[in-house]
CSV table of C-alpha atoms in Angstrom, one decimal:
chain,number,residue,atom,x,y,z
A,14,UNK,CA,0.0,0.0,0.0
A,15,UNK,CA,1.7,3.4,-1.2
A,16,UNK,CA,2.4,5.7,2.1
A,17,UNK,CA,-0.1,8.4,0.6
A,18,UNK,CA,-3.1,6.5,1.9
A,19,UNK,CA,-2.5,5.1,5.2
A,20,UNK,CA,-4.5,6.2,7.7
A,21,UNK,CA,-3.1,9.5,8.8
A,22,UNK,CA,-0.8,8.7,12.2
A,23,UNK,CA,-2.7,9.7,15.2
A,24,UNK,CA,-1.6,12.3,18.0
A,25,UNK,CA,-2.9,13.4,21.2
A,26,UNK,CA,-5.9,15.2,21.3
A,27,UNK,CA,-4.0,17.5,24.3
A,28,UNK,CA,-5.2,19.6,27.3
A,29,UNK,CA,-7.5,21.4,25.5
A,30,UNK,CA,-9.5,18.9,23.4
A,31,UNK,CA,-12.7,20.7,25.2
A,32,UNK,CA,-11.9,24.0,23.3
A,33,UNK,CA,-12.4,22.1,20.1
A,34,UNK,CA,-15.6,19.4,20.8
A,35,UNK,CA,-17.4,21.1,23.7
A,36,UNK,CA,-16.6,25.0,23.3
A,37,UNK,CA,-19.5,25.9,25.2
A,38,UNK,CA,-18.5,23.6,28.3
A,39,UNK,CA,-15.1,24.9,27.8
A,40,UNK,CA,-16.1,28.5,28.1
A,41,UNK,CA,-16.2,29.6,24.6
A,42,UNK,CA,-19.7,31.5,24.9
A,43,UNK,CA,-22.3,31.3,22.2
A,44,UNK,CA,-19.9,29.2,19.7
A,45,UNK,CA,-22.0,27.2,18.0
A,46,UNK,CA,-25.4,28.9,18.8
A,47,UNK,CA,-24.1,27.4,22.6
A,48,UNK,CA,-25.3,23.9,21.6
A,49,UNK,CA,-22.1,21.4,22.2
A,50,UNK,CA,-22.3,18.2,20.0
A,51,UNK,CA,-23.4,14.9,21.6
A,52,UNK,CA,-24.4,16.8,24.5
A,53,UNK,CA,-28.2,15.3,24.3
A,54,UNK,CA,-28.8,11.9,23.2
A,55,UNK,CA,-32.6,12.3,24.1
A,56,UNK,CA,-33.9,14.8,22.1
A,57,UNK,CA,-37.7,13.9,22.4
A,58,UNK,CA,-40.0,11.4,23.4
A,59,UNK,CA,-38.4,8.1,22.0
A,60,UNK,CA,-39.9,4.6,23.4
A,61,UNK,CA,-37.4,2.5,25.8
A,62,UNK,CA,-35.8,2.7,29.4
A,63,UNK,CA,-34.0,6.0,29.9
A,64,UNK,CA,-30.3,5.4,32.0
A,65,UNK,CA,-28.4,7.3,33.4
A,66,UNK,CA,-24.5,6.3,33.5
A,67,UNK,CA,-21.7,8.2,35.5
A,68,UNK,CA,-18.2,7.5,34.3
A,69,UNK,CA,-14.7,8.4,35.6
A,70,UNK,CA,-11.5,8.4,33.5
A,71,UNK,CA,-8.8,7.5,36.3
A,72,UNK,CA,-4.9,7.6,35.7
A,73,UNK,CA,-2.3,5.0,36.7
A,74,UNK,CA,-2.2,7.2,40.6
A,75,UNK,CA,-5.6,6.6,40.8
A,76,UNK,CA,-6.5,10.4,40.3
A,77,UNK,CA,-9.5,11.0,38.0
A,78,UNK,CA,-8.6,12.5,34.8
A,79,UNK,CA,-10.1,16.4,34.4
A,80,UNK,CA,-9.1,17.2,30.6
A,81,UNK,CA,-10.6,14.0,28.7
A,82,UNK,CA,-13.2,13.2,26.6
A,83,UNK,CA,-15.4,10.4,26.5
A,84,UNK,CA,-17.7,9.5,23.2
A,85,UNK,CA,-20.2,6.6,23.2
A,86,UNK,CA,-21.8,5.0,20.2
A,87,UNK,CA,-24.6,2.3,20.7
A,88,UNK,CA,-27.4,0.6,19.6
A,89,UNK,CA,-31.1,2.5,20.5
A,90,UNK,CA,-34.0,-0.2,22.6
A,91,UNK,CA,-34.7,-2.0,19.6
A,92,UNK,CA,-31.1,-3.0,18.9
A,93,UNK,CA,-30.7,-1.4,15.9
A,94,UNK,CA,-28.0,1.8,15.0
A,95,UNK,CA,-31.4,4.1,14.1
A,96,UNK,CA,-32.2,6.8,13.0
A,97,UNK,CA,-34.3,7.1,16.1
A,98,UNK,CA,-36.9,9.3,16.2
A,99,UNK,CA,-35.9,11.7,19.3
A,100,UNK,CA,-32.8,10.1,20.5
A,101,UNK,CA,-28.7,10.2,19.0
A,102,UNK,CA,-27.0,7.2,18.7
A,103,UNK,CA,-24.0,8.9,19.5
A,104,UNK,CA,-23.1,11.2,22.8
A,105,UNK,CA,-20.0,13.0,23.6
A,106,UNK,CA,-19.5,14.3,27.1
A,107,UNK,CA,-16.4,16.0,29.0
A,108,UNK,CA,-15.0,15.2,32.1
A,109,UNK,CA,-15.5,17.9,34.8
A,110,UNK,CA,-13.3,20.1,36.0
A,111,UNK,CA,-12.8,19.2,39.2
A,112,UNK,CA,-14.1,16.0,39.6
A,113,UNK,CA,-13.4,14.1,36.6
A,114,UNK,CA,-17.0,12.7,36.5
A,115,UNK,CA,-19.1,12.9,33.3
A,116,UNK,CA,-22.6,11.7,33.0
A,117,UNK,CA,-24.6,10.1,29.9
A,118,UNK,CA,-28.1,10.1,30.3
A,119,UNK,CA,-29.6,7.8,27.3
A,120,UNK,CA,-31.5,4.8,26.0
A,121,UNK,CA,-30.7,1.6,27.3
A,122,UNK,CA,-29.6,-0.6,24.1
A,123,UNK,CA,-31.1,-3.5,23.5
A,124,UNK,CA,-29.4,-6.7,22.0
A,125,UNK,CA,-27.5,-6.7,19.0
A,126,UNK,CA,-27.2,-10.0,16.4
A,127,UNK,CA,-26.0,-12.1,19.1
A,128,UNK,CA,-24.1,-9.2,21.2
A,129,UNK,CA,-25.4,-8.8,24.9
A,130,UNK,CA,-26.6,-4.5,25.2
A,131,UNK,CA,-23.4,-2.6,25.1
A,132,UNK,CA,-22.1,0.8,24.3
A,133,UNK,CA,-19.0,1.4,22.2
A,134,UNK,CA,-16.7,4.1,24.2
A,135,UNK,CA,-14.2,5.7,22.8
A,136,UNK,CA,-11.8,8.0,25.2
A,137,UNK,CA,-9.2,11.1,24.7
A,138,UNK,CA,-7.0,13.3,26.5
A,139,UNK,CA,-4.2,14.9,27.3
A,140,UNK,CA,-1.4,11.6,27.1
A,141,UNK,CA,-3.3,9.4,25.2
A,142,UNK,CA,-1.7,9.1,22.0
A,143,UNK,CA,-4.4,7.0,19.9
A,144,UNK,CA,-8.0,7.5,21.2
A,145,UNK,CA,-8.7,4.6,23.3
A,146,UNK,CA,-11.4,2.0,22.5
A,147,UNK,CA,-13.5,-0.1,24.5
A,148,UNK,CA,-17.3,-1.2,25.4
A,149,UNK,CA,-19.6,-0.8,28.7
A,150,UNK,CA,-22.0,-3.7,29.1
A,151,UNK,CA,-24.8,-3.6,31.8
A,152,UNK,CA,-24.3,-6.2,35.1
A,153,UNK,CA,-28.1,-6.4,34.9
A,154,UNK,CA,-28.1,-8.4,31.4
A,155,UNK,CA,-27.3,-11.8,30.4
A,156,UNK,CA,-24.0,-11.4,29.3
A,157,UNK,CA,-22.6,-15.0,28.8
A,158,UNK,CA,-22.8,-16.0,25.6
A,159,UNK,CA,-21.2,-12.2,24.1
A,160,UNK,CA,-18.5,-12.7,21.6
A,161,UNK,CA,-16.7,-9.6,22.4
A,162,UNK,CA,-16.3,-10.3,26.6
A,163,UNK,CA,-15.1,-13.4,25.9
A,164,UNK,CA,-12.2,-11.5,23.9
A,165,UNK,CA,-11.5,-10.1,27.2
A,166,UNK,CA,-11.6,-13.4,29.3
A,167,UNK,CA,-10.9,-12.8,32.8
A,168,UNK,CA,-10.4,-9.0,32.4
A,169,UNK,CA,-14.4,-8.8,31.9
A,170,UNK,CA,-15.6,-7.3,35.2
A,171,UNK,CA,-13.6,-4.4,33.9
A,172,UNK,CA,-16.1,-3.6,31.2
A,173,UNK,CA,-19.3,-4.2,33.0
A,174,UNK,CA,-21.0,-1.0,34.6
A,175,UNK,CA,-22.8,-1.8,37.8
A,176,UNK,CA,-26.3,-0.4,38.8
A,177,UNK,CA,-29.7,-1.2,38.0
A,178,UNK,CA,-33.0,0.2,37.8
A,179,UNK,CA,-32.0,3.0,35.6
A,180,UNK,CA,-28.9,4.0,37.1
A,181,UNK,CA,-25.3,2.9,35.9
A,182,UNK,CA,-21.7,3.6,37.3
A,183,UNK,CA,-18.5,2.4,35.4
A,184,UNK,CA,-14.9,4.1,35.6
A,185,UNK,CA,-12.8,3.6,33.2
A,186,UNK,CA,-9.0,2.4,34.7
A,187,UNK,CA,-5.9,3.1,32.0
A,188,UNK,CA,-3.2,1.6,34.2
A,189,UNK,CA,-2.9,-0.6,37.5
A,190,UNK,CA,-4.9,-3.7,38.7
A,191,UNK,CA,-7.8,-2.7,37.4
A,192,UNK,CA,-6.9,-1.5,33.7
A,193,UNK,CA,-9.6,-1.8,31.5
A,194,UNK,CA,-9.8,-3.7,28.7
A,195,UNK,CA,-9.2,-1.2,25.6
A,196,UNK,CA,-9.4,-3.1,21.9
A,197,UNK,CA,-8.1,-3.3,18.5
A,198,UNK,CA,-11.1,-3.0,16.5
B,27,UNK,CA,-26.4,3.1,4.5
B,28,UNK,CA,-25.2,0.1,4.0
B,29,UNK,CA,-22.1,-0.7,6.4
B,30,UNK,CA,-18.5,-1.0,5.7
B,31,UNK,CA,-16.0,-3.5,6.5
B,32,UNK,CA,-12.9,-2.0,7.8
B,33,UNK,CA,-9.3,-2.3,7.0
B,34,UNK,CA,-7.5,-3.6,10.2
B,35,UNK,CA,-5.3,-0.9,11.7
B,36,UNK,CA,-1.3,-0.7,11.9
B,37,UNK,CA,-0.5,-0.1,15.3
B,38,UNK,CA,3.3,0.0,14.4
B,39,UNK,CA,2.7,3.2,12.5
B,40,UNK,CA,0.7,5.2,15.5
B,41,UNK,CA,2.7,6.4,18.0
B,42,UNK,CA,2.9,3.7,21.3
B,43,UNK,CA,0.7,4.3,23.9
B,44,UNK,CA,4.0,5.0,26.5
B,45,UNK,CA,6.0,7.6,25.4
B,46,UNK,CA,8.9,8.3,28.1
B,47,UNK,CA,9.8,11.7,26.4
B,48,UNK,CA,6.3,12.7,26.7
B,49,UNK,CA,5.5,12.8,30.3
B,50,UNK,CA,1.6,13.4,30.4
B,51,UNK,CA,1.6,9.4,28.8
B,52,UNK,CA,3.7,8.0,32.1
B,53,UNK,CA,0.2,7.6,33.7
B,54,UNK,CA,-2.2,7.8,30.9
B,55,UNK,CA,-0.9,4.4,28.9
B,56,UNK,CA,-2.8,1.1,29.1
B,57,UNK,CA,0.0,-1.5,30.5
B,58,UNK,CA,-1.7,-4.1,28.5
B,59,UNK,CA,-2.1,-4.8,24.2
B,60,UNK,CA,-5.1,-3.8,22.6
B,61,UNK,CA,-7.3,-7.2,22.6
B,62,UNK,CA,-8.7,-7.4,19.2
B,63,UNK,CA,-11.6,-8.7,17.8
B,64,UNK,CA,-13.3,-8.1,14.2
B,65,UNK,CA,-15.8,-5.2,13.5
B,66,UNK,CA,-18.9,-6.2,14.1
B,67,UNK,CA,-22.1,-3.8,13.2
B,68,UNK,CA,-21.4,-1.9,16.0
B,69,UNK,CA,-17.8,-0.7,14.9
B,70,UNK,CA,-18.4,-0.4,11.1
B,71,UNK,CA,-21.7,2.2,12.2
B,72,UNK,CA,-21.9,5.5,13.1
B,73,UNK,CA,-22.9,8.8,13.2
B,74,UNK,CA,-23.8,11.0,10.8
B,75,UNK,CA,-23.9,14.7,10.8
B,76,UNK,CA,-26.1,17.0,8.4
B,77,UNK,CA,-24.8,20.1,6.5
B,78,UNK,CA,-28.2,21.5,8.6
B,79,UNK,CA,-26.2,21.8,12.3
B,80,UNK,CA,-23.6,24.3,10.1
B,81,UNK,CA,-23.7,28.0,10.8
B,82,UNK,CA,-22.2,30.4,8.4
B,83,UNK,CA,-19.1,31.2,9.8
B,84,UNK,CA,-18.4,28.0,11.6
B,85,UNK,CA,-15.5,27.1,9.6
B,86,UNK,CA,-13.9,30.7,9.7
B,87,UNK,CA,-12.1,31.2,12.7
B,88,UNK,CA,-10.8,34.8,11.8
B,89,UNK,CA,-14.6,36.2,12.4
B,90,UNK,CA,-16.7,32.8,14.4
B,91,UNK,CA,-15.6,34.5,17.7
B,92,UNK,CA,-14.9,37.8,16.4
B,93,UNK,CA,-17.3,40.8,17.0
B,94,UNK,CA,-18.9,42.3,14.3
B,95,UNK,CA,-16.9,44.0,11.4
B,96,UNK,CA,-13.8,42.7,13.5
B,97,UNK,CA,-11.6,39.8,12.7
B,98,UNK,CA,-8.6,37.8,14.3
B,99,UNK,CA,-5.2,39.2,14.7
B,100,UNK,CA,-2.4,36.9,13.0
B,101,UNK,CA,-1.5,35.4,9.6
B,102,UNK,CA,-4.2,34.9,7.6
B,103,UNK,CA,-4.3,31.4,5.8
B,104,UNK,CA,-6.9,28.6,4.2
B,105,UNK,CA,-6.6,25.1,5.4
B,106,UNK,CA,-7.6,22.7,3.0
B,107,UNK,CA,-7.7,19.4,1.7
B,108,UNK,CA,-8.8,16.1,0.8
B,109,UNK,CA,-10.7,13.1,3.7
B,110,UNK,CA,-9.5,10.1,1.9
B,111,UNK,CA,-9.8,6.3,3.3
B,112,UNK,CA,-6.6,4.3,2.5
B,113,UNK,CA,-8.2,3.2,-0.7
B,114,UNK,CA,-7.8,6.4,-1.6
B,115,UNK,CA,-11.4,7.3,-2.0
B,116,UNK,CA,-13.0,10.4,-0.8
B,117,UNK,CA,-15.2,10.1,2.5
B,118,UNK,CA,-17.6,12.4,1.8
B,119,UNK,CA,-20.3,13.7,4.3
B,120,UNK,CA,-18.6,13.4,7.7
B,121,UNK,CA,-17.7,16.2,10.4
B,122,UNK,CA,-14.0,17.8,10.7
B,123,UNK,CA,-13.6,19.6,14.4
B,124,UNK,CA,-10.7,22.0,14.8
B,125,UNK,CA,-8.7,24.1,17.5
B,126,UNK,CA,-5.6,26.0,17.7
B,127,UNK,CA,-4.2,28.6,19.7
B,128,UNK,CA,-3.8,31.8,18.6
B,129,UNK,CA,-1.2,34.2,16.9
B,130,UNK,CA,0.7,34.5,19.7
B,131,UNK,CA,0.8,30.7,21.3
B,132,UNK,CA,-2.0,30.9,23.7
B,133,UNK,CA,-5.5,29.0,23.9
B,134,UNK,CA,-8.8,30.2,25.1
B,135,UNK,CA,-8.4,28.3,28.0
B,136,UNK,CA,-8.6,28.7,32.0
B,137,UNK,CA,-5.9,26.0,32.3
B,138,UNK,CA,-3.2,27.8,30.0
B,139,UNK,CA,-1.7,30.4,31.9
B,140,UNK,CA,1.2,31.6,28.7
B,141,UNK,CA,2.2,35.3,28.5
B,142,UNK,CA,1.0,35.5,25.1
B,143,UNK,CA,-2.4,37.7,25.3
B,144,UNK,CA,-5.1,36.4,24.4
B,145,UNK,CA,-6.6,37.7,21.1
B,146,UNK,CA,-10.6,39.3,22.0
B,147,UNK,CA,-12.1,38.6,18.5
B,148,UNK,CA,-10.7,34.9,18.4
B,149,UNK,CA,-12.0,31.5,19.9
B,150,UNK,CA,-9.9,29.3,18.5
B,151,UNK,CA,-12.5,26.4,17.2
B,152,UNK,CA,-14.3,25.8,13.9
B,153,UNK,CA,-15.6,22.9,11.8
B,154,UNK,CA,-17.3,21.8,8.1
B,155,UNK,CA,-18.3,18.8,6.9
B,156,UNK,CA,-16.2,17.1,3.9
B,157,UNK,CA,-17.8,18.0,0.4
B,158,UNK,CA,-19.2,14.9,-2.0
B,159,UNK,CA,-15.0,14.7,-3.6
B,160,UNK,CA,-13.9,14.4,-0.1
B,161,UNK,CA,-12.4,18.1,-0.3
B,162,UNK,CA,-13.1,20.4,3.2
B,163,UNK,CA,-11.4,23.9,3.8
B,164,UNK,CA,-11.8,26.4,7.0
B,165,UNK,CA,-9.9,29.8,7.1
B,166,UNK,CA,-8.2,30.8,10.9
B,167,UNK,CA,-5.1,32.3,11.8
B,168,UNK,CA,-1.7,31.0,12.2
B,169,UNK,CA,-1.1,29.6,15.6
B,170,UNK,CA,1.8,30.2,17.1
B,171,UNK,CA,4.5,28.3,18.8
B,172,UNK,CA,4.5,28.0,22.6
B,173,UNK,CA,6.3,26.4,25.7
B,174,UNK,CA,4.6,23.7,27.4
B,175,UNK,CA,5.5,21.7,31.0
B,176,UNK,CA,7.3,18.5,30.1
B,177,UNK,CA,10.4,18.3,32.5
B,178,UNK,CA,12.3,20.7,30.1
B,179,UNK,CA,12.9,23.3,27.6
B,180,UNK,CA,10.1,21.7,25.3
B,181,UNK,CA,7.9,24.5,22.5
B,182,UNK,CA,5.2,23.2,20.9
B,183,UNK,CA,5.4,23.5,16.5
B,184,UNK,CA,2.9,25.8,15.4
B,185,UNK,CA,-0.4,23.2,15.1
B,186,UNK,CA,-3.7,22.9,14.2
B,187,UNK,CA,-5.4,19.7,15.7
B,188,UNK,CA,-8.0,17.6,14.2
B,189,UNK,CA,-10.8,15.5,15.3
B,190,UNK,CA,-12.4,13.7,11.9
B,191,UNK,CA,-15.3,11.0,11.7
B,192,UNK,CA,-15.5,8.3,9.2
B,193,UNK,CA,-18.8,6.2,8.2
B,194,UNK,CA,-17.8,3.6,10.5
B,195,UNK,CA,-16.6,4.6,14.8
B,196,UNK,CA,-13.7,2.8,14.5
B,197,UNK,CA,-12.6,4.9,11.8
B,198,UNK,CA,-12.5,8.0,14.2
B,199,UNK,CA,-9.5,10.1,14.7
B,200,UNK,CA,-8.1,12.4,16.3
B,201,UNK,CA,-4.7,14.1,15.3
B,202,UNK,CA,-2.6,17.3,14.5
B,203,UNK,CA,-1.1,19.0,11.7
B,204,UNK,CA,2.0,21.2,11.3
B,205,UNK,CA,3.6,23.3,9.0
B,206,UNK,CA,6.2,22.9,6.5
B,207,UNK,CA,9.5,24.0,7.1
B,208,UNK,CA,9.0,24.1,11.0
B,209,UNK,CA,12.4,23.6,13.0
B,210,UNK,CA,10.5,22.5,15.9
B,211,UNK,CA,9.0,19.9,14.7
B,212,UNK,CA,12.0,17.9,14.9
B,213,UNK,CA,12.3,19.1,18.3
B,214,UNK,CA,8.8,18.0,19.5
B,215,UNK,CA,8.3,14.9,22.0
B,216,UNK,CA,4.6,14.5,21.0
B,217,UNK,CA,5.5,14.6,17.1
B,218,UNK,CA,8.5,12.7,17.4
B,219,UNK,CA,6.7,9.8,19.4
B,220,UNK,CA,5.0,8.8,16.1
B,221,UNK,CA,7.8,5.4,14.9
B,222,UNK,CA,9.0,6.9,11.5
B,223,UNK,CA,9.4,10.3,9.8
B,224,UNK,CA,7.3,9.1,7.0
B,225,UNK,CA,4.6,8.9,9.0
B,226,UNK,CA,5.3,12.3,10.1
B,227,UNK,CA,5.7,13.7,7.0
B,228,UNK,CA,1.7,13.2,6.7
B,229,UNK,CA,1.0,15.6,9.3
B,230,UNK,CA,3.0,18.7,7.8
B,231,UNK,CA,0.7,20.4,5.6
B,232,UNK,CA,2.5,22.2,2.6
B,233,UNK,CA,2.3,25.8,1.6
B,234,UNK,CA,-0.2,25.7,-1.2
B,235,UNK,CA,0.7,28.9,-4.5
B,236,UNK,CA,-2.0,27.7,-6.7
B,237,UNK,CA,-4.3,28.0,-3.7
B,238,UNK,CA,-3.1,31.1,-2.3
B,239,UNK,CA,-4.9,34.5,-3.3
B,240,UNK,CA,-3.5,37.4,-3.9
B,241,UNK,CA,-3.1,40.3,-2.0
B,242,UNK,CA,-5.3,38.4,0.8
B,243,UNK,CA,-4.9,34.9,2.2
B,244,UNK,CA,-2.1,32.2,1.7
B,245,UNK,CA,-3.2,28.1,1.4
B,246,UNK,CA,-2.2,25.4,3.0
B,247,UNK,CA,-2.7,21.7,1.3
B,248,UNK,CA,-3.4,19.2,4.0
B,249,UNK,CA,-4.7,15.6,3.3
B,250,UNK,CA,-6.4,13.3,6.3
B,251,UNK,CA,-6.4,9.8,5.6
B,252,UNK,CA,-9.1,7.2,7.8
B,253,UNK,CA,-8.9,3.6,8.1
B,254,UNK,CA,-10.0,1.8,4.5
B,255,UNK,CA,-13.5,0.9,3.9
B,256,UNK,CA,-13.8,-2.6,1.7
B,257,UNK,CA,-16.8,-3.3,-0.3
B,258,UNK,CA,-19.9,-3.0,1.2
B,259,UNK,CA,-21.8,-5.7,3.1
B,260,UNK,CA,-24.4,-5.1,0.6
B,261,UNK,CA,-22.3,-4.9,-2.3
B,262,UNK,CA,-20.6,-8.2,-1.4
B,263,UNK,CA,-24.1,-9.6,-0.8
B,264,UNK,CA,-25.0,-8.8,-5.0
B,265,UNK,CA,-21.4,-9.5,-6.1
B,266,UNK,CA,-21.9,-13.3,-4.3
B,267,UNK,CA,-25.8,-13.5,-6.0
């Protein structure tokens, strides 16, 4: 393959990755018309089980990152990738500034040919050099027979939020005992 | 849309995950490979963004921040090019995010404290959505270089970064673009993390002449490449009938 069309190499998305995806959150006032991308996935009255799902991005010293971005892509209730009438497939949310946490509040997905619910994450910031990939599965499904945890074998528990009823919690580890499972996809 | 099936990617030519001359990585790099599995639906989706969302000066970051009959201080130039997949076919249709700092080095940012003033009539973001031939272009400023905390003496090259969606997720990028003739690009501990200067070479845009107009703005040509895209599902799916 000639050198002219590989896939452009990748490089950190920095600090200030905010600035350029979520101007508004990052203080830029009225860019946009002061509607950041991704920021709503419900945007009317779609059918299904509305979640909620709080997320930390947390460092090798255990310290929650404050400059990262976190972009989800998933299937809507009926398993499908849409269009959905009144909901986004896709959301994009920043981590706070001084707590790290972010918070997606969307559809729960329904089963895809033969995948258990899951969301496809996809993380930045600051130090990352190529946007991390990974998925968040639901501790409140059947997840046994999913071909993608069983990719991650005994690291699984590290891609499985916990909650129920509506409400989801899942940090996201890049380093130590508890690294998530990022993929090659 | 039909989905896509999508070329595996070559880790070898990204930059690694740890970095040691880039400190911020020390903490921020997965100890572990990537696990890999296939695209399935999920990965070969995604989202898609209309022409609609696009207000009329959100890919000109001299005036988007600017207030009226004002503009940005700082050389003025065109960024443009081709989104190509590494079939070298235009992707057509899909958002192109950018930031900078300004003129003098500093971002419109609480966190970046840099001498360099920040400029009233500019933000420092902009986007547009690749044409049907895969071609884009935004006007801005050109940044400028600035220091940055890494353990030493280490100034940024002058860059623009990039943040482009393809018609599958896992063809999403995010990355940063330089400028021809740049001495600290050589310099750089984020550029220089990527394994080979041909790589790096695909990240320097090039002064663009034929482009340039006279008396007014100067061009630069800069070509983003995603992840390849084989036949379609649906096209294999007639080609097998």
């Amino acid at each position: 393959m000639m050198a002219d069309f590989k896939e452009s190499p990748s490089q950190t998305a920095g600090p200030y990755v905010h600035i350029g995806c979520v101007p508004t959150f990052a203080g830029l006032q009225g860019m946009y018309g002061g509607n950041d991308l991704g920021a709503k996935m419900i945007t009317g009255d779609p059918n299904g089980s509305r979640i909620t799902l709080t997320c930390h991005v947390i460092d090798g010293d255990g310290v929650p990152l404050k400059d990262a971005m976190v972009e989800i892509w998933q299937a809507g209730p009926d398993g499908t990738y849409g269009p959905t009438e009144g909901f986004s497939h896709w959301g994009r949310q920043p981590t706070d500034a001084h707590s790290g946490e972010l918070v997606f509040e969307t559809l729960k997905p329904g089963a895809t040919a033969g995948q258990a619910p899951h969301l496809l994450a996809w993380i930045t910031a600051r130090g990352i050099n190529l946007g991390l990939t990974t998925r968040i599965y639901f501790a409140d499904e059947d997840n046994s027979s999913d071909p993608v945890l069983a990719v991650a074998g005994d690291r699984q528990a590290t891609l499985i939020a916990q909650g129920g009823d509506g409400s989801y919690r899942h940090d996201i580890y890049l380093q130590g005992a508890q690294e998530t499972v990022f993929f090659d996809v | 849309m039909a989905d896509h099936i999508i070329a595996p990617r070559d880790l070898d030519w990204h930059p690694k995950p740890l970095a040691p001359d880039y400190r911020s990585s020390l903490l921020r790099s997965p100890n572990h490979t990537r696990l890999h599995y296939d695209p399935t639906v999920t990965e070969m989706t995604g989202p898609t963004f209309g022409h609609g969302m696009l207000g009329p000066d959100d890919d000109d970051l001299i005036v988007n921040y600017a207030q009226a009959g004002e503009a940005a201080i700082g050389p003025r130039i065109i960024v443009h090019g081709k989104l190509l997949d590494e079939d070298g076919r235009p992707v057509s249709g899909k958002l192109i995010e950018v930031w900078q700092a300004n003129a003098g080095g500093r971002y419109r940012h609480k966190k970046d404290g840099y001498a360099a003033p920040l400029d009233p009539n500019f933000g420092g973001c902009g986007r547009c959505i690749s044409g049907e031939d895969g071609s884009y272009s935004f006007r801005t400023i050109q940044p400028g270089p600035y220091p940055w905390p890494n353990g030493g003496n280490d100034w940024r090259p002058a860059h623009i970064h990039f943040s482009v969606f393809g018609d599958g997720f896992a063809q999403r990028l995010i990355t940063q673009m330089y400028f021809e003739g740049d001495p600290h690009i050589a310099l750089c501990p984020i550029v220089q993390c990527i394994p080979s200067d041909t790589a790096i070479d695909r990240l320097v845009a090039r002064l663009d002449m034929d482009n340039t107009v006279p008396m007014d703005i100067r061009a630069y040509r800069f070509d983003i490449v995603l992840r390849g895209r084989g036949a379609t599902i649906f096209e294999n799916q007639m080609e097998g009938t």
